[in-house]
mmCIF file of C-alpha atoms in Angstrom:
data_model
loop_
_atom_site.group_PDB
_atom_site.id
_atom_site.type_symbol
_atom_site.label_atom_id
_atom_site.label_comp_id
_atom_site.label_asym_id
_atom_site.label_seq_id
_atom_site.Cartn_x
_atom_site.Cartn_y
_atom_site.Cartn_z
ATOM 1 C CA MET A 1 38.571 -277.537 -108.484
ATOM 2 C CA THR A 2 36.873 -276.176 -111.653
ATOM 3 C CA PRO A 3 35.698 -273.224 -112.528
ATOM 4 C CA ARG A 4 32.351 -275.035 -112.581
ATOM 5 C CA LEU A 5 32.845 -275.820 -109.080
ATOM 6 C CA LEU A 6 34.007 -272.881 -107.713
ATOM 7 C CA LEU A 7 31.614 -270.575 -109.584
ATOM 8 C CA CYS A 8 28.706 -272.316 -108.115
ATOM 9 C CA ALA A 9 30.755 -272.391 -104.713
ATOM 10 C CA CYS A 10 30.731 -268.618 -104.978
ATOM 11 C CA VAL A 11 27.157 -268.740 -106.161
ATOM 12 C CA VAL A 12 25.847 -270.326 -102.447
ATOM 13 C CA LEU A 13 28.477 -268.198 -100.322
ATOM 14 C CA LEU A 14 27.012 -264.799 -102.123
ATOM 15 C CA ALA A 15 23.235 -265.968 -101.050
ATOM 16 C CA THR A 16 23.984 -267.016 -97.674
ATOM 17 C CA THR A 17 25.125 -263.749 -96.535
ATOM 18 C CA ALA A 18 22.766 -261.893 -98.846
ATOM 19 C CA GLY A 19 21.094 -260.747 -95.728
ATOM 20 C CA VAL A 20 23.538 -259.888 -92.931
ATOM 21 C CA ALA A 21 23.449 -257.224 -91.384
ATOM 22 C CA ASP A 22 26.934 -255.244 -90.764
ATOM 23 C CA PRO A 23 27.516 -255.751 -86.794
ATOM 24 C CA ASP A 24 29.018 -252.032 -87.321
ATOM 25 C CA LYS A 25 25.262 -250.843 -88.562
ATOM 26 C CA PRO A 26 22.411 -249.337 -85.416
ATOM 27 C CA ALA A 27 19.742 -251.237 -85.766
ATOM 28 C CA GLY A 28 17.634 -250.304 -88.745
ATOM 29 C CA SER A 29 19.896 -249.126 -91.273
ATOM 30 C CA PRO A 30 19.051 -249.922 -94.751
ATOM 31 C CA ALA A 31 21.422 -251.892 -96.422
ATOM 32 C CA GLY A 32 19.300 -252.963 -99.144
ATOM 33 C CA LYS A 33 16.189 -254.879 -99.640
ATOM 34 C CA LEU A 34 17.622 -258.496 -97.818
ATOM 35 C CA ALA A 35 19.301 -256.225 -94.929
ATOM 36 C CA HIS A 36 18.827 -257.982 -91.546
ATOM 37 C CA MET A 37 17.367 -255.641 -88.897
ATOM 38 C CA VAL A 38 16.609 -255.940 -85.242
ATOM 39 C CA ALA A 39 14.902 -253.786 -83.039
ATOM 40 C CA LEU A 40 15.192 -254.434 -79.363
ATOM 41 C CA PRO A 41 12.615 -253.290 -76.730
ATOM 42 C CA ASP A 42 14.877 -250.044 -75.637
ATOM 43 C CA ASP A 43 15.409 -248.998 -78.834
ATOM 44 C CA ILE A 44 11.617 -248.336 -79.836
ATOM 45 C CA LYS A 45 10.802 -244.690 -80.179
ATOM 46 C CA TRP A 46 7.097 -244.276 -79.408
ATOM 47 C CA MET A 47 5.250 -241.208 -80.832
ATOM 48 C CA ASP A 48 1.911 -240.012 -79.855
ATOM 49 C CA GLY A 49 -0.721 -241.641 -82.467
ATOM 50 C CA PRO A 50 -1.820 -239.872 -85.794
ATOM 51 C CA PRO A 51 -4.588 -237.064 -85.415
ATOM 52 C CA SER A 52 -7.216 -240.337 -87.244
ATOM 53 C CA LEU A 53 -7.289 -241.764 -83.577
ATOM 54 C CA PRO A 54 -8.572 -241.190 -80.570
ATOM 55 C CA PRO A 55 -5.606 -239.396 -78.117
ATOM 56 C CA GLY A 56 -3.570 -241.068 -75.721
ATOM 57 C CA ALA A 57 -2.096 -244.105 -78.112
ATOM 58 C CA LYS A 58 1.524 -244.348 -78.818
ATOM 59 C CA LEU A 59 2.747 -245.869 -82.203
ATOM 60 C CA ALA A 60 6.186 -247.163 -83.438
ATOM 61 C CA ALA A 61 7.355 -247.785 -86.785
ATOM 62 C CA LEU A 62 9.214 -251.074 -86.905
ATOM 63 C CA ASP A 63 10.016 -251.563 -90.727
ATOM 64 C CA GLY A 64 8.231 -249.417 -93.700
ATOM 65 C CA ASP A 65 5.221 -246.421 -93.976
ATOM 66 C CA PRO A 66 2.110 -247.074 -93.073
ATOM 67 C CA PHE A 67 1.086 -244.086 -94.334
ATOM 68 C CA LYS A 68 2.643 -245.173 -98.319
ATOM 69 C CA GLU A 69 2.459 -248.921 -100.446
ATOM 70 C CA GLY A 70 4.156 -251.335 -99.515
ATOM 71 C CA ILE A 71 4.178 -253.714 -96.041
ATOM 72 C CA PHE A 72 4.845 -252.553 -93.056
ATOM 73 C CA VAL A 73 4.450 -253.517 -89.905
ATOM 74 C CA ILE A 74 4.221 -250.726 -86.658
ATOM 75 C CA ARG A 75 3.396 -251.421 -82.123
ATOM 76 C CA ALA A 76 0.566 -249.493 -80.892
ATOM 77 C CA LYS A 77 0.697 -249.193 -76.792
ATOM 78 C CA LEU A 78 -2.446 -248.346 -75.782
ATOM 79 C CA PRO A 79 -3.608 -246.660 -72.347
ATOM 80 C CA ASP A 80 -6.201 -248.755 -69.941
ATOM 81 C CA GLY A 81 -9.693 -248.580 -71.247
ATOM 82 C CA TYR A 82 -8.697 -247.285 -74.250
ATOM 83 C CA ILE A 83 -11.342 -247.372 -77.144
ATOM 84 C CA VAL A 84 -11.230 -247.531 -80.993
ATOM 85 C CA PRO A 85 -14.625 -246.707 -81.856
ATOM 86 C CA PRO A 86 -16.404 -248.578 -85.270
ATOM 87 C CA HIS A 87 -14.171 -248.282 -88.217
ATOM 88 C CA TRP A 88 -13.138 -250.177 -91.089
ATOM 89 C CA HIS A 89 -9.832 -250.224 -93.036
ATOM 90 C CA SER A 90 -9.376 -250.383 -96.925
ATOM 91 C CA THR A 91 -6.694 -253.612 -96.755
ATOM 92 C CA ASP A 92 -6.590 -256.946 -94.369
ATOM 93 C CA GLU A 93 -5.170 -256.082 -90.824
ATOM 94 C CA ASN A 94 -2.834 -259.389 -88.916
ATOM 95 C CA ILE A 95 -2.403 -257.966 -85.356
ATOM 96 C CA THR A 96 -0.315 -259.973 -82.849
ATOM 97 C CA VAL A 97 -0.940 -259.152 -78.759
ATOM 98 C CA ILE A 98 2.425 -258.696 -77.325
ATOM 99 C CA SER A 99 1.239 -257.574 -73.800
ATOM 100 C CA GLY A 100 -1.947 -256.184 -72.459
ATOM 101 C CA SER A 101 -5.180 -257.593 -73.357
ATOM 102 C CA PHE A 102 -7.096 -256.432 -76.767
ATOM 103 C CA GLY A 103 -10.700 -256.434 -76.693
ATOM 104 C CA ILE A 104 -12.051 -256.548 -80.790
ATOM 105 C CA GLY A 105 -15.989 -256.624 -81.734
ATOM 106 C CA LEU A 106 -17.233 -257.169 -84.927
ATOM 107 C CA GLY A 107 -19.940 -254.451 -86.013
ATOM 108 C CA GLU A 108 -21.480 -251.240 -86.080
ATOM 109 C CA LYS A 109 -21.932 -250.670 -82.403
ATOM 110 C CA ILE A 110 -19.402 -251.507 -79.376
ATOM 111 C CA ASP A 111 -21.676 -254.097 -77.838
ATOM 112 C CA LYS A 112 -19.671 -255.233 -74.688
ATOM 113 C CA ALA A 113 -20.922 -258.688 -74.603
ATOM 114 C CA LYS A 114 -19.773 -259.412 -77.587
ATOM 115 C CA THR A 115 -16.261 -258.263 -77.220
ATOM 116 C CA ARG A 116 -13.604 -260.816 -76.936
ATOM 117 C CA TYR A 117 -10.486 -259.952 -75.135
ATOM 118 C CA LEU A 118 -7.211 -261.591 -76.578
ATOM 119 C CA PRO A 119 -4.268 -262.071 -73.971
ATOM 120 C CA ALA A 120 -0.314 -261.419 -75.023
ATOM 121 C CA GLY A 121 0.635 -264.041 -78.017
ATOM 122 C CA SER A 122 -2.557 -263.795 -79.097
ATOM 123 C CA PHE A 123 -2.892 -263.217 -83.430
ATOM 124 C CA MET A 124 -6.114 -261.965 -85.132
ATOM 125 C CA ARG A 125 -6.442 -260.882 -88.782
ATOM 126 C CA MET A 126 -9.490 -258.416 -90.024
ATOM 127 C CA SER A 127 -10.910 -258.637 -93.439
ATOM 128 C CA LYS A 128 -10.645 -255.294 -95.553
ATOM 129 C CA GLN A 129 -13.591 -253.396 -94.973
ATOM 130 C CA GLU A 130 -14.496 -255.671 -92.281
ATOM 131 C CA LYS A 131 -16.471 -253.073 -89.121
ATOM 132 C CA HIS A 132 -14.892 -254.488 -85.762
ATOM 133 C CA TYR A 133 -14.319 -251.621 -82.521
ATOM 134 C CA ALA A 134 -10.849 -251.883 -79.894
ATOM 135 C CA VAL A 135 -10.751 -252.281 -76.653
ATOM 136 C CA ALA A 136 -7.465 -251.952 -74.247
ATOM 137 C CA LYS A 137 -7.801 -254.065 -70.513
ATOM 138 C CA GLY A 138 -4.456 -252.661 -69.399
ATOM 139 C CA GLU A 139 -2.190 -251.322 -71.139
ATOM 140 C CA THR A 140 -1.900 -252.884 -74.111
ATOM 141 C CA ILE A 141 0.721 -253.406 -77.022
ATOM 142 C CA ILE A 142 -0.038 -254.985 -79.964
ATOM 143 C CA GLN A 143 1.604 -255.306 -83.423
ATOM 144 C CA ILE A 144 -0.068 -254.794 -86.671
ATOM 145 C CA HIS A 145 1.136 -255.306 -90.305
ATOM 146 C CA ALA A 146 -0.234 -254.823 -93.097
ATOM 147 C CA MET A 147 0.110 -253.653 -96.908
ATOM 148 C CA GLY A 148 0.060 -249.540 -96.581
ATOM 149 C CA PRO A 149 -1.061 -246.985 -97.140
ATOM 150 C CA PHE A 150 -2.756 -247.732 -93.900
ATOM 151 C CA ASP A 151 -6.495 -245.847 -93.331
ATOM 152 C CA ILE A 152 -9.153 -245.552 -90.879
ATOM 153 C CA HIS A 153 -12.819 -245.203 -91.765
ATOM 154 C CA TYR A 154 -15.382 -244.605 -88.575
ATOM 155 C CA VAL A 155 -18.809 -245.935 -89.004
ATOM 156 C CA ASN A 156 -19.936 -243.316 -87.437
ATOM 157 C CA PRO A 157 -18.016 -239.923 -88.783
ATOM 158 C CA ALA A 158 -19.177 -237.850 -85.407
ATOM 159 C CA ASP A 159 -16.073 -240.765 -83.845
ATOM 160 C CA ASP A 160 -13.443 -239.964 -86.658
ATOM 161 C CA PRO A 161 -11.332 -237.342 -84.291
ATOM 162 C CA THR A 162 -10.054 -235.486 -87.157
ATOM 163 C CA LYS A 163 -13.611 -234.078 -87.745
ATOM 164 C CA LYS A 164 -14.007 -233.129 -83.850
ATOM 165 C CA ASP A 165 -14.947 -229.315 -83.149
ATOM 166 C CA THR A 166 -11.670 -228.056 -81.914
ATOM 167 C CA ASP A 167 -13.105 -224.399 -81.862
ATOM 168 C CA LYS A 168 -14.726 -225.532 -78.119
#
């Protein structure tokens, strides 16, 4: 084999194995930018949602950090009847419905007649600053991927859970 052919073969071999995970490392272990990562359902660690969401949601970060710059992937588990009042985000939001029925509506007020319920397997994208609201029918799990930092701005400031009077 000529030195040039040997060099090409080595480059191809390195390129094809660069994204393969070390089988001895647990899922999600940092192994560089091209690290392979797997998150099995039983591996997902659910936590209470942030204070900026109404109580009752559970979140799990699958990749990245939604509160820092860069791409992230999170899942949200919403109880039956859960509502996120009209709001908007500073970046585009991409949502995949994993289970349940995810209701979405556009506008500055909740309008049950205009709420569209998306079944499991559905995908949607909301453009940045597009005013919308969300409703869960049955326990619903959605996956969100977007560019961070992720934020939520409520149309009606009184809907913002971080602004609620906790002295009562």
